[in-house]
Tab-separated table of C-alpha atoms in Angstrom:
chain	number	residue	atom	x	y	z
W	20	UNK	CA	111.976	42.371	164.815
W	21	UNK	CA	112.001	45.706	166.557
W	22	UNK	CA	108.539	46.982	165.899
W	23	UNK	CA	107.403	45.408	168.499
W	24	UNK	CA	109.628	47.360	171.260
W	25	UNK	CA	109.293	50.082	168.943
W	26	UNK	CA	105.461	49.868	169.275
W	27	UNK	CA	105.763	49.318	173.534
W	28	UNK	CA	108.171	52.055	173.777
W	29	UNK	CA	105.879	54.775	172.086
W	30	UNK	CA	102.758	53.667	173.681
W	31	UNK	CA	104.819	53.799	177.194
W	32	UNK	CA	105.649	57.741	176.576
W	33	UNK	CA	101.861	58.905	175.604
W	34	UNK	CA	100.502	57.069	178.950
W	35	UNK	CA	102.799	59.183	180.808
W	36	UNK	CA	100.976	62.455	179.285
W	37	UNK	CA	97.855	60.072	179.011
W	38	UNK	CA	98.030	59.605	183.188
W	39	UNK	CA	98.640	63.139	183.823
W	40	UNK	CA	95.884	64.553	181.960
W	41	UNK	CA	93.441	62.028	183.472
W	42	UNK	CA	94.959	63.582	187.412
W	43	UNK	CA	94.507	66.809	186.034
W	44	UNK	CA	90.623	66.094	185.255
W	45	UNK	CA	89.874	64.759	188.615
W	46	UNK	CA	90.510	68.600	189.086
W	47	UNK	CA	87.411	69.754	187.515
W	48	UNK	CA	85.388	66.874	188.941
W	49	UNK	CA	86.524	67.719	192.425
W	50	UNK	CA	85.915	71.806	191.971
W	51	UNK	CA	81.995	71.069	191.249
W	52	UNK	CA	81.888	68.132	194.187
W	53	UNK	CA	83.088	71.071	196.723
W	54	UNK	CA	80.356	73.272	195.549
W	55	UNK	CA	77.241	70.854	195.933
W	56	UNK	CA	79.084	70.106	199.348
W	57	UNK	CA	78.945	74.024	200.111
W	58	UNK	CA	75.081	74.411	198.874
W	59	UNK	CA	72.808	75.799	201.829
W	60	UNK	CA	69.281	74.035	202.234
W	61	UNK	CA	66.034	76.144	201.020
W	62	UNK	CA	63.423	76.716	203.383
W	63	UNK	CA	60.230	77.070	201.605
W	64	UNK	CA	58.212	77.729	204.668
W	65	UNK	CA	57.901	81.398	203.777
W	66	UNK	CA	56.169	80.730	200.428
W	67	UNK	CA	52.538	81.385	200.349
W	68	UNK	CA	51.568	78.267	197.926
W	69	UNK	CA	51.194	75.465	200.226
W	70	UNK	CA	51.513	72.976	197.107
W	71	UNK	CA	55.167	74.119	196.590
W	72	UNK	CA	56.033	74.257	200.559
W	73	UNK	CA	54.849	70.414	200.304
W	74	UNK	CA	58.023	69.956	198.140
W	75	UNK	CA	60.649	71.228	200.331
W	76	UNK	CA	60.858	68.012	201.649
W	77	UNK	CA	61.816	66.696	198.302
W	78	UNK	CA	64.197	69.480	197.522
W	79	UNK	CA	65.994	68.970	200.835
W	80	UNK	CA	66.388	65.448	200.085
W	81	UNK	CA	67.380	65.775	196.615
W	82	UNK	CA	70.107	67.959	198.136
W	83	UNK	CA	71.234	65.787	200.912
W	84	UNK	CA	71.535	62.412	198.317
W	85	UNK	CA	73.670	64.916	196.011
W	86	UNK	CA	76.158	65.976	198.855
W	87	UNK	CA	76.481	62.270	199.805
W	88	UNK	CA	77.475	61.475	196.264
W	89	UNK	CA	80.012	64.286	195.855
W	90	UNK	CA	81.644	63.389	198.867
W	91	UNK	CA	81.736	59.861	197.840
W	92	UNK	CA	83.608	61.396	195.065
W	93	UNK	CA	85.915	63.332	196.945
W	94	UNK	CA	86.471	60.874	199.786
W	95	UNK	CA	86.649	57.663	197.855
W	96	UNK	CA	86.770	57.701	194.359
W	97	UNK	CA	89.284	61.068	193.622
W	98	UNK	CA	92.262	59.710	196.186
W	99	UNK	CA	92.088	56.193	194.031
W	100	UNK	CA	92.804	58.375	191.347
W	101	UNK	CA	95.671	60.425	193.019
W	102	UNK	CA	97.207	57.123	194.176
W	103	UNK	CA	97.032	55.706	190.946
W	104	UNK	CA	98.580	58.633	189.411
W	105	UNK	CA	101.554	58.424	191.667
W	106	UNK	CA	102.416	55.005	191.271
W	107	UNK	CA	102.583	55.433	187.938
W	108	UNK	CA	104.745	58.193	188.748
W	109	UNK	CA	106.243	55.256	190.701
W	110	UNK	CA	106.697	53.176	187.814
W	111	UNK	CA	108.772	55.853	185.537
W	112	UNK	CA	111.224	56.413	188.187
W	113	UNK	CA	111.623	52.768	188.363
W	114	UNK	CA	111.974	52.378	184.349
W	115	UNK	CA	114.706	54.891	184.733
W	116	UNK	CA	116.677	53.190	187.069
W	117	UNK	CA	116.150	49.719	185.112
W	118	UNK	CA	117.665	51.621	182.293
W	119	UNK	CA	120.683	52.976	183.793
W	120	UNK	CA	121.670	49.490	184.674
W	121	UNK	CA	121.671	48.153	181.077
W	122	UNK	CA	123.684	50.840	179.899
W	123	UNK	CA	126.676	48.621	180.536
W	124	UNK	CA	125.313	45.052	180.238
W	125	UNK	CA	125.924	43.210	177.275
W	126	UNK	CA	123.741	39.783	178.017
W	127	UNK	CA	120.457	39.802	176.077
W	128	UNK	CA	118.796	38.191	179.333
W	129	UNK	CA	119.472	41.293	181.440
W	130	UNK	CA	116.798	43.209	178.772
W	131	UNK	CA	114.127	40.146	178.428
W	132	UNK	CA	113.954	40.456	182.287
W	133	UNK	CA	113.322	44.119	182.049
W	134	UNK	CA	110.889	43.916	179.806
W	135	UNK	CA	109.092	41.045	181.372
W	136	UNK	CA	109.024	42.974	184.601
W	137	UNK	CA	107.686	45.995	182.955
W	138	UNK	CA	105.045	43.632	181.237
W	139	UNK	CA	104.029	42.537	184.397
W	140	UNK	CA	103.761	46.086	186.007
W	141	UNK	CA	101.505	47.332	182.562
W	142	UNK	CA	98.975	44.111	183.681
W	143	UNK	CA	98.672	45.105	187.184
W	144	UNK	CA	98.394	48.688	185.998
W	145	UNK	CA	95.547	47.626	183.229
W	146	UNK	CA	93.998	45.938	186.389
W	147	UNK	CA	94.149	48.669	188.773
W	148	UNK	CA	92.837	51.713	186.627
W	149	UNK	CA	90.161	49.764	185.007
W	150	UNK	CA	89.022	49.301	188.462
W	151	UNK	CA	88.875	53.404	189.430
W	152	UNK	CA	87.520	53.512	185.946
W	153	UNK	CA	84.579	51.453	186.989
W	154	UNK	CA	84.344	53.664	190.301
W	155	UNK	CA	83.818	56.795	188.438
W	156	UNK	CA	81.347	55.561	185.868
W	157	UNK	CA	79.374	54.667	188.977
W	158	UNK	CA	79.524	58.188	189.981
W	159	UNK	CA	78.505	59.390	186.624
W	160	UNK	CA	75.342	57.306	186.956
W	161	UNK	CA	75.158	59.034	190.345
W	162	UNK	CA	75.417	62.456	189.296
W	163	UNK	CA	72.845	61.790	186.312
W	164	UNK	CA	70.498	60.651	188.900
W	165	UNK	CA	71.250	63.864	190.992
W	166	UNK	CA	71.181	66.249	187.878
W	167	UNK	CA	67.174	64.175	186.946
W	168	UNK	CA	65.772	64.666	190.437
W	169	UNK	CA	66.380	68.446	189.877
W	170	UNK	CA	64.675	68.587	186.566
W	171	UNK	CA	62.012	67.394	187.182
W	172	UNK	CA	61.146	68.743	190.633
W	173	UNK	CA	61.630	72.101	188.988
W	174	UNK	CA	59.087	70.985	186.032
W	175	UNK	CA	56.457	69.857	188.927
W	176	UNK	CA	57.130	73.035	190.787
W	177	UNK	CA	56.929	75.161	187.445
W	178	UNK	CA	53.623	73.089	186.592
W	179	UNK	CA	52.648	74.212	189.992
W	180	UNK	CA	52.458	77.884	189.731
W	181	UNK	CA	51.374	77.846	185.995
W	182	UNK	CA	54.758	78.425	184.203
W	183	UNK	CA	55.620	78.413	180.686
W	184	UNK	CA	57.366	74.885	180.102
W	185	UNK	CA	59.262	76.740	177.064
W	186	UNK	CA	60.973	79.268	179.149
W	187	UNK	CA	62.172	76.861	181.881
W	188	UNK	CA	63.595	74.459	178.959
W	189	UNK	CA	65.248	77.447	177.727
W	190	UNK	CA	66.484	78.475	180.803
W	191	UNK	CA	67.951	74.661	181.592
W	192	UNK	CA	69.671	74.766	178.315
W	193	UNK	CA	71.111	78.492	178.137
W	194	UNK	CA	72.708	77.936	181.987
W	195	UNK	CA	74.309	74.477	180.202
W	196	UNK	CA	75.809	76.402	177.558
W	197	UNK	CA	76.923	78.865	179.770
W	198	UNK	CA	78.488	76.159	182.138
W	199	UNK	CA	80.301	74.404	178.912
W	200	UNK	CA	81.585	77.525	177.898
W	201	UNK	CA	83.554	78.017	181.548
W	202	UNK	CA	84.514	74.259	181.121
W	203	UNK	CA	86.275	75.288	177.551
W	204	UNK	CA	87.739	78.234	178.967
W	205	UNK	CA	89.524	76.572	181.926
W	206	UNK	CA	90.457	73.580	179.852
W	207	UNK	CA	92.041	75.747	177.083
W	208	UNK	CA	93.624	77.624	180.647
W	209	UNK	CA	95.861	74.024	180.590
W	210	UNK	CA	93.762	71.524	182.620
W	211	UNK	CA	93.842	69.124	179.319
W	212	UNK	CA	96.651	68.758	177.277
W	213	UNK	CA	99.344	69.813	178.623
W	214	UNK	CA	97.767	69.032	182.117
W	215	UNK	CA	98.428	71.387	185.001
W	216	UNK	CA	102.682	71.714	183.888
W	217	UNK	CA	104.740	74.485	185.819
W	218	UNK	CA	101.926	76.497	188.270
W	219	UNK	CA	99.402	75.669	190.597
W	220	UNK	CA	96.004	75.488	190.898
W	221	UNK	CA	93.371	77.479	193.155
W	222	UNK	CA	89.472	75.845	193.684
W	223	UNK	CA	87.313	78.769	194.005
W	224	UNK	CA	83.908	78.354	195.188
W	225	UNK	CA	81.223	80.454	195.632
W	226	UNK	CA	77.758	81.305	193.911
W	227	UNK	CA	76.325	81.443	190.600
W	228	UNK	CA	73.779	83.932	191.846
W	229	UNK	CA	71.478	84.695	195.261
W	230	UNK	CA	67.713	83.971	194.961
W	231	UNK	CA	65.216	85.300	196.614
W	232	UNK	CA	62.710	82.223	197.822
W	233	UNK	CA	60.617	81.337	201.098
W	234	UNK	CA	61.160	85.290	202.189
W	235	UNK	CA	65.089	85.013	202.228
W	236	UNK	CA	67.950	85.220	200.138
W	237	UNK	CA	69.449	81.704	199.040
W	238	UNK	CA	72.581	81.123	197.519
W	239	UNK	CA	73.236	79.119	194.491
W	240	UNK	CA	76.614	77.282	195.506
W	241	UNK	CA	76.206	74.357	192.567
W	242	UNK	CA	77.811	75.320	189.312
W	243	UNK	CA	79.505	78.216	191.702
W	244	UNK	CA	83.020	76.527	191.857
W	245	UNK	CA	86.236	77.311	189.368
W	246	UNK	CA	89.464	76.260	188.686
W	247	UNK	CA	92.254	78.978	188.736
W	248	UNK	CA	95.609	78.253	187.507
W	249	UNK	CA	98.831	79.766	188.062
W	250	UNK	CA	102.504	79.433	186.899
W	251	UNK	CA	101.339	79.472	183.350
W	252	UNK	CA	101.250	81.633	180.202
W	253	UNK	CA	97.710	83.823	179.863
W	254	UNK	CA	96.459	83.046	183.220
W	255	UNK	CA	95.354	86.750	183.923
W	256	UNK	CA	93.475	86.597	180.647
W	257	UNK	CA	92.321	83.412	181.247
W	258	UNK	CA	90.724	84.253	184.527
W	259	UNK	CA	88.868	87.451	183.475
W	260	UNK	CA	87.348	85.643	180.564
W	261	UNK	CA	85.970	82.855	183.476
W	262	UNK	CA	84.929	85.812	185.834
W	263	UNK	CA	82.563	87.507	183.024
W	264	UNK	CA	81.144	83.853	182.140
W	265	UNK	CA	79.705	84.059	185.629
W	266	UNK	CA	78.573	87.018	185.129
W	267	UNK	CA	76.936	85.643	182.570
W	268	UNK	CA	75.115	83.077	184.193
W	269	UNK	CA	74.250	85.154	187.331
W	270	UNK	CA	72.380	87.293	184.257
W	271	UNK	CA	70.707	84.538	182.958
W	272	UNK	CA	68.872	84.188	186.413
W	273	UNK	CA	68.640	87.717	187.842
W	274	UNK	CA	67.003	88.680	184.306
W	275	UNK	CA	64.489	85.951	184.188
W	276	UNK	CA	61.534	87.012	185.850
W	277	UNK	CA	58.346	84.930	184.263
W	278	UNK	CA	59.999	81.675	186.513
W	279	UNK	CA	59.199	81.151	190.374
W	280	UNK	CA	61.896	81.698	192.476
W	281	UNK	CA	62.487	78.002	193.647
W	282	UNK	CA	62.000	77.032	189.757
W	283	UNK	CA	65.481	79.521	188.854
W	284	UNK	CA	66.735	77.738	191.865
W	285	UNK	CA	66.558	74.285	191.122
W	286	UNK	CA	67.140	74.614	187.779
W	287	UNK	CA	70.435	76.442	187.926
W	288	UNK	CA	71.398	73.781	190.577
W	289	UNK	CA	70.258	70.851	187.781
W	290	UNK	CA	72.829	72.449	185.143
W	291	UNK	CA	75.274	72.524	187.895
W	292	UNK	CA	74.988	68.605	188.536
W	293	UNK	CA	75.046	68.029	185.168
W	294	UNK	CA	78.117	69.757	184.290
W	295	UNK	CA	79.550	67.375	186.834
W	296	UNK	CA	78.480	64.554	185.451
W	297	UNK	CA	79.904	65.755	182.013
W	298	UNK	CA	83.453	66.303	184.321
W	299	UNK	CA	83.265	62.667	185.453
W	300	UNK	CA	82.417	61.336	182.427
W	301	UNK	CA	85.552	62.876	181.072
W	302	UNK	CA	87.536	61.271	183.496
W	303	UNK	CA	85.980	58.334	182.998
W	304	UNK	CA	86.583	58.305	179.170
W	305	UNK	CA	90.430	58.974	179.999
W	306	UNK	CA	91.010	56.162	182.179
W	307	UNK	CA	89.160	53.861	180.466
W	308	UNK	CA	91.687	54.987	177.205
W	309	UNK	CA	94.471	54.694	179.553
W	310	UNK	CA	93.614	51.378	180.337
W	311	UNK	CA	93.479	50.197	176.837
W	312	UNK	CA	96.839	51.603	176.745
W	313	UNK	CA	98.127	49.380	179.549
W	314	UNK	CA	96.779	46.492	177.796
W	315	UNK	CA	98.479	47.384	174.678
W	316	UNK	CA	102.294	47.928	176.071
W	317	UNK	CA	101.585	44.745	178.088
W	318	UNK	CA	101.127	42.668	174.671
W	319	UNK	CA	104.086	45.008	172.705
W	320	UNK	CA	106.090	44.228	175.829
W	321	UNK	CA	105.708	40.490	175.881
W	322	UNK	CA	106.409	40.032	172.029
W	323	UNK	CA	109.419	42.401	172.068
W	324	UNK	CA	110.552	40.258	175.035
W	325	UNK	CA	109.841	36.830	173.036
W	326	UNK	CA	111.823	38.522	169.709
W	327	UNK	CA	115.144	39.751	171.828
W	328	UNK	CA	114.976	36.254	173.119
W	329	UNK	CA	115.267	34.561	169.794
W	330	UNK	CA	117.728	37.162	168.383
W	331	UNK	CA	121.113	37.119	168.077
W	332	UNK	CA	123.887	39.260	170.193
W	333	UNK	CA	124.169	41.619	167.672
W	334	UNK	CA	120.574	42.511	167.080
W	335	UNK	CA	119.990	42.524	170.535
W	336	UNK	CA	122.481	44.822	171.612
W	337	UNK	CA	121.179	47.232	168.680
W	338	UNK	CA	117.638	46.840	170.594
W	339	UNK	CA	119.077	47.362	174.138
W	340	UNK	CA	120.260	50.670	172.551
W	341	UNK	CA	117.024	51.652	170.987
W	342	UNK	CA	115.199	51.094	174.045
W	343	UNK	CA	117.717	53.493	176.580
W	344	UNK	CA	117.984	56.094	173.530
W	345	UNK	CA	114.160	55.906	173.795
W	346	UNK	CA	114.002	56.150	177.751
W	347	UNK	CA	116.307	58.887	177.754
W	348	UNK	CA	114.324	60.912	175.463
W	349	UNK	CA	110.834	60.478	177.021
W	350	UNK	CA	111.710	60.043	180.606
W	351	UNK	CA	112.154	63.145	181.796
W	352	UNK	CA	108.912	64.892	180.285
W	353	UNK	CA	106.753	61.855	181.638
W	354	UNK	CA	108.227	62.356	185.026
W	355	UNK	CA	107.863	66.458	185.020
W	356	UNK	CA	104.236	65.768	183.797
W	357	UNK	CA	103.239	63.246	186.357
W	358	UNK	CA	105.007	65.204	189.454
W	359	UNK	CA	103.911	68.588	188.881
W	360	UNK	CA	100.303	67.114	188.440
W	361	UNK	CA	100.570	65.057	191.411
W	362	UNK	CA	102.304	68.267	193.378
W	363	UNK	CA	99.358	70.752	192.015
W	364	UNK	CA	96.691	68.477	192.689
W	365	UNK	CA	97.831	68.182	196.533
W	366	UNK	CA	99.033	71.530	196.955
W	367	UNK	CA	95.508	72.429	196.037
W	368	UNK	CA	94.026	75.841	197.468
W	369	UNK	CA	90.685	76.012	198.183
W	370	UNK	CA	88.834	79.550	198.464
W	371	UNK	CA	85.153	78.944	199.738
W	372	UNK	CA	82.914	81.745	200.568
W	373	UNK	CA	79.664	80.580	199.071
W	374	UNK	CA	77.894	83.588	199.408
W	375	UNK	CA	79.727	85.465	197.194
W	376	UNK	CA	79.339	86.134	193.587
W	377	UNK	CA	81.836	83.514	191.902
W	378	UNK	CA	82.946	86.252	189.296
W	379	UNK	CA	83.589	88.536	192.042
W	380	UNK	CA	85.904	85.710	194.041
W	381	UNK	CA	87.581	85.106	190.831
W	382	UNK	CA	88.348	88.940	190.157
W	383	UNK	CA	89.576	89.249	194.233
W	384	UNK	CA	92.456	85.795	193.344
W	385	UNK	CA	93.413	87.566	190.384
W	386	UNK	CA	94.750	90.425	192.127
W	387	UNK	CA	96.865	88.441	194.481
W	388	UNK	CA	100.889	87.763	194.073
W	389	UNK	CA	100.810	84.161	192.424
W	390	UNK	CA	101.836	81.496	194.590
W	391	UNK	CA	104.497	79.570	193.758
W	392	UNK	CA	104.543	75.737	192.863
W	393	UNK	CA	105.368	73.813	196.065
């Protein structure tokens, strides 16, 4: 008869972790958002070809519809998330107190009501993230769009001036590996997992590289931003490892010389959208999860209500007593999850200087005094 509660009160500790991870994502999302937001326009005026100069219209415009969308993102969609994270938050605090006042009641009633409350807090929950899941799928779709418009400009372009198809798709997919090796590096850095747990976090944003197009240097802001943790275990290491992985990618375009200029440049900016869209698909994945979860403590809630209810005094005090062993076990790592996520994602520091090398930036940080967690 207690599997049930058994079953709701082990699915309520892993959304805890579940809902803190997912906040700590948005992270990651909003660190490549704040680099398309930072991206300078191209002026192709310069460029002798006047079939290319046609297309800065296009570029520009490409450009402009992906800034809209990442500050959609960071406007709109991330604060849902945020919010949603700390009523959860919310919600644990709540379970706590509920808890302490059936440490000395002996009526079965007094723990069908708590559960039935909590049941009807895990539906409105189910509800509510399903909804910001839906949000951020749309901006997945979004950023895919974004990431497409890139491509294939920069095919056209590369057409254009008579270059090699094989080097440009090798290009594309050596910047993508470069940009999921940085993604790797700062989630194994804590963003997943163990979410971002005793630091803070620093947005860095600058530039994967400066190109040389239309007779002036450009820039290359997308794919330029990082996340920078502190307050935890390796972070120095961490860090360098991200700084020469920009190096890296600034290589990758500097070295390539058989592409146009505004080919390099649109293609590095298509890897950067699509890294995005990987981010937000991420988050995406996690709160869809999360809202499975709700569903499922929801139901385990409602039958463990329905079986206290038929029990007898005796069972049902043993099952009052499982369920605050269980609360005080779990509660305090669900809260310390959820608040220092919610208290790293809005103590966030933001260092933009877009026309500077990103590995450069993240080198400068690194020699700073770490901050400590507000």
């Amino acid at each position: 008869m207690s599997d049930a509660l058994v079953a709701a009160l082990e699915k309520q500790e892993e959304i805890g972790g579940e809902v803190a991870v997912q906040g700590s994502l948005t992270a990651l999302v909003q660190t490549h958002a704040l680099s398309i937001m930072q991206q300078p326009k191209p002026d192709f005026s310069g460029i002798d070809n006047e079939e290319i100069r046609k297309y800065q219209g296009t570029v520009q415009g490409a450009l402009n519809n992906s800034a809209e969308n990442a500050g959609h993102y960071l406007w709109t969609v991330q604060p849902e998330s945020i919010a949603l994270l700390s009523r959860v938050e919310n919600y644990f605090v709540t379970l706590g107190a509920l808890s302490e006042s059936l440490k000395d009641e002996q009526d079965p009633e007094a723990l069908v009501q708590t559960l039935r409350y909590l049941r009807e807090q895990a539906g409105e929950f189910t509800d509510q993230t399903r909804k910001v899941a839906s949000s951020t799928d749309r901006m997945v779709s979004a950023f895919s769009g974004d990431k497409r418009e890139f491509t294939e400009c920069a095919a056209k372009i590369n057409a254009l001036v008579g270059g090699e198809s094989g080097i440009l798709g090798d290009l594309r997919r050596d910047l993508e590996n470069v940009n999921s090796k940085i993604t790797a590096a700062t989630i194994g850095a804590g963003v997943s997992g163990a979410a971002i747990l005793g630091g803070v976090a620093c947005i860095v944003i600058g530039c994967c590289t400066s190109i040389f197009t239309g007779g002036t240097s450009l820039a290359v802001a997308i794919g330029g931003g990082v996340l920078l943790l502190g307050g935890i275990g390796g972070g120095i290491g961490s860090g360098i490892a991200l700084a020469n992985l920009y190096d890296e990618k600034k290589n990758l375009l500097v070295k390539q010389e058989r592409l146009e200029s505004g080919v390099k440049l649109l293609t590095a900016c298509s890897a950067g959208l699509a890294d995005l869209g990987t981010q937000a698909g991420g988050v995406a994945t996690a709160l869809q999860n999360t809202t499975n979860s709700w569903t499922f403590l929801k139901e385990s809630l409602n039958s463990a209500a329905d079986n206290i209810e038929k029990a007898g005094r005796t069972e049902s005090d043993f099952l009052r007593k499982t369920f605050l062993r269980a609360i005080d076990r779990s509660l305090p790592r669900n809260l310390e999850q959820l608040r220092n996520t919610r208290k790293a994602l809005i103590g966030m520091e933001t260092v933009s200087q877009p026309d500077t090398h990103t590995g450069d930036l993240i080198r400068f940080q690194l020699q700073k005094p770490p901050r400590l967690a507000r």
